Amino acid sequence: MIKTGLFENIAEVSDEARNAFIGYLEEIQAEKGYKLEKAGEVSNYLFYIAQGSARSFYIRDNRDITVSFSLEGEFVTAMHSFITRSPSYETIETLEKSLLYRISYENLQRCFQEFQDLERVYRIILEKYYIALEEQMIFSKFKSAKERYLELMEKKPKIIQRASVGHIASFLDMTIETLSRVRSKI
């Protein structure tokens, strides 16, 4: 499954580069709540979600604040920490039993040194990450609670089924009560 489809939706890569990258991957069978990354630690892995889902969150004033969700076919890591090699601000955990593959920062750099086409794939992943981050910023600042919920339903409907109401409300920057009111009017 991952052996054939990992790069299909991103870019063309040579068989040699694909095989080298796949050779570095480590399979992770994770239960719900498994911590992929922990706040305060350097993020050492880039994860690919083959099955399941994950959320990124941080704790502020004793509140759990969800900042993103990731689904099958997506990469996830604490990107700032992974790139800068500094401690992460966020924790990433699985929302359900999940099948993931991970590559270490060091092995990813080895792949880049040997295969330029993998650097291109990584650039595309980073571009998608940046676009999602910018959309989330606009999403949270300029849209009503109802618009934010409808957009989540449109763009990532699986999140509605997989994440808890509290995680969804936190992600949408609203209380559980407001989310309930929005849902009742749809």
mmCIF file of C-alpha atoms in Angstrom:
data_model
loop_
_atom_site.group_PDB
_atom_site.id
_atom_site.type_symbol
_atom_site.label_atom_id
_atom_site.label_comp_id
_atom_site.label_asym_id
_atom_site.label_seq_id
_atom_site.Cartn_x
_atom_site.Cartn_y
_atom_site.Cartn_z
ATOM 1 C CA MET A 1 0.000 0.000 0.000
ATOM 2 C CA ILE A 2 2.536 2.672 0.981
ATOM 3 C CA LYS A 3 5.119 1.062 -1.239
ATOM 4 C CA THR A 4 3.209 2.063 -4.369
ATOM 5 C CA GLY A 5 1.102 5.101 -3.525
ATOM 6 C CA LEU A 6 3.252 7.335 -1.372
ATOM 7 C CA PHE A 7 4.373 9.771 -4.068
ATOM 8 C CA GLU A 8 1.532 9.399 -6.568
ATOM 9 C CA ASN A 9 -0.377 12.531 -5.577
ATOM 10 C CA ILE A 10 2.662 14.745 -5.110
ATOM 11 C CA ALA A 11 5.231 14.524 -7.879
ATOM 12 C CA GLU A 12 7.194 12.244 -10.139
ATOM 13 C CA VAL A 13 10.178 10.634 -8.478
ATOM 14 C CA SER A 14 12.586 8.070 -9.823
ATOM 15 C CA ASP A 15 12.181 4.444 -8.779
ATOM 16 C CA GLU A 16 15.649 4.636 -7.246
ATOM 17 C CA ALA A 17 14.718 7.648 -5.094
ATOM 18 C CA ARG A 18 11.354 6.122 -4.134
ATOM 19 C CA ASN A 19 13.017 2.862 -3.100
ATOM 20 C CA ALA A 20 15.708 4.661 -1.101
ATOM 21 C CA PHE A 21 13.083 6.707 0.754
ATOM 22 C CA ILE A 22 10.865 3.680 1.405
ATOM 23 C CA GLY A 23 13.914 1.776 2.630
ATOM 24 C CA TYR A 24 14.301 4.284 5.454
ATOM 25 C CA LEU A 25 10.655 4.134 6.545
ATOM 26 C CA GLU A 26 9.718 2.554 9.839
ATOM 27 C CA GLU A 27 6.180 1.231 10.294
ATOM 28 C CA ILE A 28 4.270 2.299 13.408
ATOM 29 C CA GLN A 29 1.049 0.593 14.519
ATOM 30 C CA ALA A 30 -0.401 3.124 16.950
ATOM 31 C CA GLU A 31 -3.354 2.920 19.294
ATOM 32 C CA LYS A 32 -5.677 5.877 19.901
ATOM 33 C CA GLY A 33 -3.881 8.574 21.907
ATOM 34 C CA TYR A 34 -0.366 7.504 20.873
ATOM 35 C CA LYS A 35 1.973 10.521 21.045
ATOM 36 C CA LEU A 36 3.866 10.956 17.777
ATOM 37 C CA GLU A 37 5.547 14.140 19.013
ATOM 38 C CA LYS A 38 5.641 15.762 22.450
ATOM 39 C CA ALA A 39 5.810 19.432 23.393
ATOM 40 C CA GLY A 40 9.213 20.372 24.752
ATOM 41 C CA GLU A 41 11.063 17.745 22.695
ATOM 42 C CA VAL A 42 12.755 18.096 19.316
ATOM 43 C CA SER A 43 10.690 16.573 16.512
ATOM 44 C CA ASN A 44 12.876 13.870 14.985
ATOM 45 C CA TYR A 45 10.430 12.261 12.549
ATOM 46 C CA LEU A 46 8.265 13.060 9.563
ATOM 47 C CA PHE A 47 5.191 10.800 9.662
ATOM 48 C CA TYR A 48 3.008 9.580 6.820
ATOM 49 C CA ILE A 49 -0.498 8.480 7.803
ATOM 50 C CA ALA A 50 -1.423 5.361 5.821
ATOM 51 C CA GLN A 51 -4.548 4.661 7.915
ATOM 52 C CA GLY A 52 -6.107 6.648 10.725
ATOM 53 C CA SER A 53 -5.841 10.240 11.833
ATOM 54 C CA ALA A 54 -3.972 12.556 14.171
ATOM 55 C CA ARG A 55 -4.282 15.959 15.744
ATOM 56 C CA SER A 56 -1.743 18.591 16.728
ATOM 57 C CA PHE A 57 -2.377 20.548 19.896
ATOM 58 C CA TYR A 58 -0.758 22.622 22.582
ATOM 59 C CA ILE A 59 -1.633 23.449 26.159
ATOM 60 C CA ARG A 60 -2.153 27.091 27.098
ATOM 61 C CA ASP A 61 -3.514 28.281 30.445
ATOM 62 C CA ASN A 62 -4.400 24.644 31.224
ATOM 63 C CA ARG A 63 -6.503 24.459 28.026
ATOM 64 C CA ASP A 64 -5.983 21.875 25.312
ATOM 65 C CA ILE A 65 -6.014 23.789 21.995
ATOM 66 C CA THR A 66 -6.223 21.773 18.766
ATOM 67 C CA VAL A 67 -4.397 23.487 15.908
ATOM 68 C CA SER A 68 -4.697 20.915 13.121
ATOM 69 C CA PHE A 69 -5.973 17.533 12.051
ATOM 70 C CA SER A 70 -4.235 15.104 9.684
ATOM 71 C CA LEU A 71 -5.804 12.211 7.779
ATOM 72 C CA GLU A 72 -4.807 9.279 5.578
ATOM 73 C CA GLY A 73 -2.435 10.208 2.798
ATOM 74 C CA GLU A 74 -1.023 13.209 4.655
ATOM 75 C CA PHE A 75 2.320 13.911 6.257
ATOM 76 C CA VAL A 76 2.470 15.256 9.790
ATOM 77 C CA THR A 77 5.166 16.478 12.149
ATOM 78 C CA ALA A 78 5.812 19.428 14.443
ATOM 79 C CA MET A 79 7.169 21.282 11.408
ATOM 80 C CA HIS A 80 8.886 24.204 13.183
ATOM 81 C CA SER A 81 10.729 21.831 15.489
ATOM 82 C CA PHE A 82 11.534 19.361 12.704
ATOM 83 C CA ILE A 83 13.099 22.060 10.515
ATOM 84 C CA THR A 84 14.838 24.184 13.172
ATOM 85 C CA ARG A 85 15.858 21.251 15.395
ATOM 86 C CA SER A 86 14.494 23.122 18.437
ATOM 87 C CA PRO A 87 11.966 21.901 21.040
ATOM 88 C CA SER A 88 8.387 21.636 19.815
ATOM 89 C CA TYR A 89 5.538 23.827 21.014
ATOM 90 C CA GLU A 90 2.992 21.179 20.120
ATOM 91 C CA THR A 91 2.065 17.595 20.807
ATOM 92 C CA ILE A 92 0.770 15.310 18.047
ATOM 93 C CA GLU A 93 -1.391 12.319 18.930
ATOM 94 C CA THR A 94 -3.419 9.742 17.039
ATOM 95 C CA LEU A 95 -7.199 10.098 17.188
ATOM 96 C CA GLU A 96 -7.776 6.415 16.526
ATOM 97 C CA LYS A 97 -5.904 3.213 15.865
ATOM 98 C CA SER A 98 -3.536 4.201 13.042
ATOM 99 C CA LEU A 99 -0.945 2.821 10.669
ATOM 100 C CA LEU A 100 1.889 5.274 10.133
ATOM 101 C CA TYR A 101 5.295 5.322 8.532
ATOM 102 C CA ARG A 102 8.067 7.571 9.746
ATOM 103 C CA ILE A 103 11.442 8.703 8.511
ATOM 104 C CA SER A 104 14.018 10.341 10.747
ATOM 105 C CA TYR A 105 15.326 13.822 10.086
ATOM 106 C CA GLU A 106 18.816 12.405 9.505
ATOM 107 C CA ASN A 107 17.642 9.793 6.997
ATOM 108 C CA LEU A 108 15.513 12.342 5.186
ATOM 109 C CA GLN A 109 18.585 14.572 4.828
ATOM 110 C CA ARG A 110 20.537 11.583 3.435
ATOM 111 C CA CYS A 111 17.815 11.077 0.836
ATOM 112 C CA PHE A 112 17.958 14.758 -0.123
ATOM 113 C CA GLN A 113 21.725 14.624 -0.585
ATOM 114 C CA GLU A 114 21.430 11.641 -2.876
ATOM 115 C CA PHE A 115 18.197 12.428 -4.774
ATOM 116 C CA GLN A 116 17.227 15.943 -5.844
ATOM 117 C CA ASP A 117 13.762 14.800 -6.900
ATOM 118 C CA LEU A 118 13.013 13.997 -3.242
ATOM 119 C CA GLU A 119 13.912 17.570 -2.314
ATOM 120 C CA ARG A 120 11.291 18.690 -4.831
ATOM 121 C CA VAL A 121 8.685 16.405 -3.219
ATOM 122 C CA TYR A 122 9.573 17.817 0.200
ATOM 123 C CA ARG A 123 9.243 21.369 -1.118
ATOM 124 C CA ILE A 124 5.750 20.504 -2.376
ATOM 125 C CA ILE A 125 4.841 19.025 1.030
ATOM 126 C CA LEU A 126 6.074 22.222 2.703
ATOM 127 C CA GLU A 127 4.107 24.372 0.254
ATOM 128 C CA LYS A 128 0.928 22.429 1.055
ATOM 129 C CA TYR A 129 1.680 22.803 4.767
ATOM 130 C CA TYR A 130 2.171 26.571 4.396
ATOM 131 C CA ILE A 131 -1.030 26.988 2.382
ATOM 132 C CA ALA A 132 -3.004 25.020 4.984
ATOM 133 C CA LEU A 133 -1.482 27.155 7.749
ATOM 134 C CA GLU A 134 -2.368 30.400 5.961
ATOM 135 C CA GLU A 135 -5.905 29.183 5.221
ATOM 136 C CA GLN A 136 -6.324 28.217 8.876
ATOM 137 C CA MET A 137 -5.218 31.685 9.967
ATOM 138 C CA ILE A 138 -7.726 33.345 7.637
ATOM 139 C CA PHE A 139 -10.326 30.736 8.553
ATOM 140 C CA SER A 140 -10.063 31.516 12.270
ATOM 141 C CA LYS A 141 -9.840 35.297 12.003
ATOM 142 C CA PHE A 142 -12.408 36.294 9.384
ATOM 143 C CA LYS A 143 -15.152 33.668 9.304
ATOM 144 C CA SER A 144 -18.162 33.207 11.535
ATOM 145 C CA ALA A 145 -18.568 30.119 13.692
ATOM 146 C CA LYS A 146 -21.066 28.686 11.207
ATOM 147 C CA GLU A 147 -18.768 29.402 8.235
ATOM 148 C CA ARG A 148 -15.839 27.723 10.006
ATOM 149 C CA TYR A 149 -17.884 24.598 10.746
ATOM 150 C CA LEU A 150 -19.293 24.408 7.202
ATOM 151 C CA GLU A 151 -15.808 24.771 5.751
ATOM 152 C CA LEU A 152 -14.517 21.970 7.969
ATOM 153 C CA MET A 153 -17.423 19.794 6.815
ATOM 154 C CA GLU A 154 -16.566 20.581 3.195
ATOM 155 C CA LYS A 155 -12.772 20.238 3.336
ATOM 156 C CA LYS A 156 -12.287 17.503 5.953
ATOM 157 C CA PRO A 157 -15.627 15.793 6.601
ATOM 158 C CA LYS A 158 -13.900 12.740 8.104
ATOM 159 C CA ILE A 159 -12.784 14.907 11.032
ATOM 160 C CA ILE A 160 -16.423 15.396 12.025
ATOM 161 C CA GLN A 161 -16.724 11.598 12.363
ATOM 162 C CA ARG A 162 -13.343 10.891 13.977
ATOM 163 C CA ALA A 163 -12.540 13.738 16.366
ATOM 164 C CA SER A 164 -14.255 14.470 19.658
ATOM 165 C CA VAL A 165 -16.656 17.393 19.901
ATOM 166 C CA GLY A 166 -14.188 19.092 22.260
ATOM 167 C CA HIS A 167 -11.310 18.774 19.780
ATOM 168 C CA ILE A 168 -13.469 20.084 16.932
ATOM 169 C CA ALA A 169 -14.704 23.031 19.017
ATOM 170 C CA SER A 170 -11.136 23.850 20.050
ATOM 171 C CA PHE A 171 -9.928 23.668 16.436
ATOM 172 C CA LEU A 172 -12.780 25.941 15.305
ATOM 173 C CA ASP A 173 -12.002 28.377 18.150
ATOM 174 C CA MET A 174 -15.402 28.095 19.791
ATOM 175 C CA THR A 175 -16.944 26.583 22.881
ATOM 176 C CA ILE A 176 -18.659 23.204 22.808
ATOM 177 C CA GLU A 177 -21.944 25.022 23.431
ATOM 178 C CA THR A 178 -21.434 27.283 20.403
ATOM 179 C CA LEU A 179 -20.553 24.258 18.273
ATOM 180 C CA SER A 180 -23.752 22.535 19.425
ATOM 181 C CA ARG A 181 -25.813 25.603 18.483
ATOM 182 C CA VAL A 182 -24.136 25.799 15.056
ATOM 183 C CA ARG A 183 -24.724 22.073 14.428
ATOM 184 C CA SER A 184 -28.392 22.345 15.446
ATOM 185 C CA LYS A 185 -29.001 25.053 12.830
ATOM 186 C CA ILE A 186 -27.514 23.062 9.936
#
